[in-house]
Coordinates of C-alpha atoms in Angstrom, one line a residue:
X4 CA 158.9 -40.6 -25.5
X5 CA 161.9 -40.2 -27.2
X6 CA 163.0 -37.7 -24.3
X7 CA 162.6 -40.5 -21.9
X8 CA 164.5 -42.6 -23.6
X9 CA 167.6 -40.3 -23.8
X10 CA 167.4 -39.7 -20.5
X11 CA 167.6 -43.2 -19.2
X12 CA 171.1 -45.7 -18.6
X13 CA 171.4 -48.4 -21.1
X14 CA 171.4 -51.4 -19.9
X15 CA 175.2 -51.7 -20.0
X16 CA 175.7 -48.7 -17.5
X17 CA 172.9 -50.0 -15.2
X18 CA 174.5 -53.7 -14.7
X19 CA 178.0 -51.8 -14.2
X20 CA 175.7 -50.1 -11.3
X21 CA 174.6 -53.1 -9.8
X22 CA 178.1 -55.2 -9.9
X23 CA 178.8 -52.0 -7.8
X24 CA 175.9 -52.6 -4.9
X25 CA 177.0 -56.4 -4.6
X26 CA 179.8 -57.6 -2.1
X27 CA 182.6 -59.4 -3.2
X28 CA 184.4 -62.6 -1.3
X29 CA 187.9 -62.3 -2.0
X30 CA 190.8 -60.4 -4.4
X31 CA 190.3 -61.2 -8.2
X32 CA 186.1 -62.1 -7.4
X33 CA 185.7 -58.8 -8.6
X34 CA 187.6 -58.8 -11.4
X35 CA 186.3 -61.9 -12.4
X36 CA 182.9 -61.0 -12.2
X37 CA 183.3 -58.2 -14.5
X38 CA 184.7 -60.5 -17.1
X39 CA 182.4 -63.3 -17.0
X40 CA 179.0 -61.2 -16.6
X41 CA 179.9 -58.2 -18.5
X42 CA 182.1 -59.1 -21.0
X43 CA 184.7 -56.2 -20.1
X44 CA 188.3 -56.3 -18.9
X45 CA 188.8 -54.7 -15.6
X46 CA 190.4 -51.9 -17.0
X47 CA 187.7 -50.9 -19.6
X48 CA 185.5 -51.4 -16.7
X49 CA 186.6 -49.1 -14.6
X50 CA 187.0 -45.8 -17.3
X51 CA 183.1 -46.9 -17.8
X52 CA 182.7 -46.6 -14.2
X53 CA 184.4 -43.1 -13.9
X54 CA 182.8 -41.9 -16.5
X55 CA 179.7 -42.6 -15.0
X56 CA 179.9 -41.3 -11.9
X57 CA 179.9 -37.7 -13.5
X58 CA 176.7 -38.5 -15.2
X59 CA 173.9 -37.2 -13.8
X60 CA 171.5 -39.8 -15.3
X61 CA 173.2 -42.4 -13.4
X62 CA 173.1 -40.4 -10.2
X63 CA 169.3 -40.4 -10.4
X64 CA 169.3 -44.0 -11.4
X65 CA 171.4 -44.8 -8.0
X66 CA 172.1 -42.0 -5.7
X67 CA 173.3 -44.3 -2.8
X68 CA 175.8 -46.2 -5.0
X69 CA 177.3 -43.1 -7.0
X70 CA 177.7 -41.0 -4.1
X71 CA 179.3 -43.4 -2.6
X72 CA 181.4 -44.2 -5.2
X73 CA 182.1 -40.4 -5.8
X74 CA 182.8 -40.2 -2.2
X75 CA 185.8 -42.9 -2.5
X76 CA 187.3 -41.6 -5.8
X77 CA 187.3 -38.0 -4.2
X78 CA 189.1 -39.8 -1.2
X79 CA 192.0 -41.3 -3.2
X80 CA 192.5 -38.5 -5.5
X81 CA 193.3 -36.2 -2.4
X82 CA 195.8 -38.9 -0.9
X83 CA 198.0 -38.2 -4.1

């Protein structure tokens, strides 16, 4: 059991997961949802974020959202 465990997102890396599925309004609804419901700054947030999207436990938590994701970050590293 203790495998399992290991092998699963915290709870911390799964809500940064779903703030990424939802839709947001407007500039700075984003941000502010990060801070109000997670507790984070946006910057923090974000190095979380990219971190996890080269973990493969979050990948087989939410395929979908972290290919996507990957997609987009792969996207504006090769317009640099």
């Amino acid at each position: 059991m203790d495998d399992d465990r290991e092998q699963q997102l915290g709870r911390a890396q799964r809500d940064i997961l779903a703030l990424e599925r939802r839709g947001f309004p407007g500039p700075g609804a984003k941000e502010r949802a990060i801070r109000e419901e997670l507790g984070l700054s946006p910057v923090r947030y974000y190095q979380l974020l990219n971190a996890l999207l080269d973990d493969t436990r979050a990948l087989a938590y939410d395929p979908v959202t972290v290919n996507r994701l990957r997609r987009v970050r792969e996207a504006r590293r090769a317009e640099r």
